């Protein structure tokens, strides 16, 4: 598999994970009344885990996009 194909496969996997996180978080919103404040102001527990994982995956997704386009992230 070429590097480009590996990056494309990783990109698809990351998008699936981001969608899973979003779906699970939406379930928390409905079930437990989680709000934007809970996310952005000192998140704890599972919310903190979602925020950290989402941030890590989103950053990697941006890096992959730059690699595929041959650009530099500034």
C-alpha positions as a Python dict, from the first residue, in 0.01 Angstrom:
ca = {
    (1, 'X'): (0, 0, 0),
    (2, 'X'): (135, 340, -91),
    (3, 'X'): (180, 618, 162),
    (4, 'X'): (-110, 808, 7),
    (5, 'X'): (-339, 506, 40),
    (6, 'X'): (-231, 459, 401),
    (7, 'X'): (-309, 822, 475),
    (8, 'X'): (-648, 795, 304),
    (9, 'X'): (-730, 483, 506),
    (10, 'X'): (-621, 655, 829),
    (11, 'X'): (-830, 960, 735),
    (12, 'X'): (-1141, 745, 687),
    (13, 'X'): (-1078, 569, 1019),
    (14, 'X'): (-1041, 902, 1201),
    (15, 'X'): (-1363, 1034, 1050),
    (16, 'X'): (-1548, 721, 1169),
    (17, 'X'): (-1406, 772, 1520),
    (18, 'X'): (-1503, 1140, 1522),
    (19, 'X'): (-1858, 1051, 1419),
    (20, 'X'): (-1873, 786, 1694),
    (21, 'X'): (-1759, 1041, 1953),
    (22, 'X'): (-2017, 1291, 1829),
    (23, 'X'): (-2297, 1033, 1846),
    (24, 'X'): (-2199, 922, 2198),
    (25, 'X'): (-2177, 1282, 2313),
    (26, 'X'): (-2520, 1362, 2169),
    (27, 'X'): (-2658, 1069, 2369),
    (28, 'X'): (-2504, 1221, 2683),
    (29, 'X'): (-2663, 1555, 2599),
    (30, 'X'): (-3006, 1397, 2574),
    (31, 'X'): (-2969, 1158, 2866),
    (32, 'X'): (-2772, 1366, 3119),
    (33, 'X'): (-2833, 1723, 3005),
    (34, 'X'): (-2467, 1792, 2922),
    (35, 'X'): (-2422, 2151, 2802),
    (36, 'X'): (-2163, 2357, 2613),
    (37, 'X'): (-2042, 2487, 2950),
    (38, 'X'): (-1967, 2128, 3058),
    (39, 'X'): (-1754, 2085, 2747),
    (40, 'X'): (-1556, 2408, 2748),
    (41, 'X'): (-1524, 2500, 3115),
    (42, 'X'): (-1317, 2243, 3303),
    (43, 'X'): (-1466, 1921, 3160),
    (44, 'X'): (-1441, 1611, 3380),
    (45, 'X'): (-1487, 1238, 3350),
    (46, 'X'): (-1616, 1096, 3024),
    (47, 'X'): (-1671, 1445, 2882),
    (48, 'X'): (-1304, 1527, 2933),
    (49, 'X'): (-1211, 1200, 2761),
    (50, 'X'): (-1435, 1284, 2462),
    (51, 'X'): (-1290, 1636, 2435),
    (52, 'X'): (-930, 1512, 2451),
    (53, 'X'): (-987, 1229, 2202),
    (54, 'X'): (-1177, 1457, 1964),
    (55, 'X'): (-901, 1720, 1976),
    (56, 'X'): (-629, 1462, 1914),
    (57, 'X'): (-814, 1307, 1620),
    (58, 'X'): (-908, 1643, 1468),
    (59, 'X'): (-546, 1759, 1480),
    (60, 'X'): (-430, 1440, 1314),
    (61, 'X'): (-695, 1483, 1047),
    (62, 'X'): (-559, 1831, 967),
    (63, 'X'): (-205, 1691, 952),
    (64, 'X'): (-316, 1420, 709),
    (65, 'X'): (-490, 1677, 489),
    (66, 'X'): (-169, 1878, 468),
    (67, 'X'): (36, 1567, 392),
    (68, 'X'): (-201, 1466, 112),
    (69, 'X'): (-195, 1815, -41),
    (70, 'X'): (177, 1864, 9),
    (71, 'X'): (125, 2179, 212),
    (72, 'X'): (268, 2291, 544),
    (73, 'X'): (62, 2340, 858),
    (74, 'X'): (130, 2681, 1009),
}
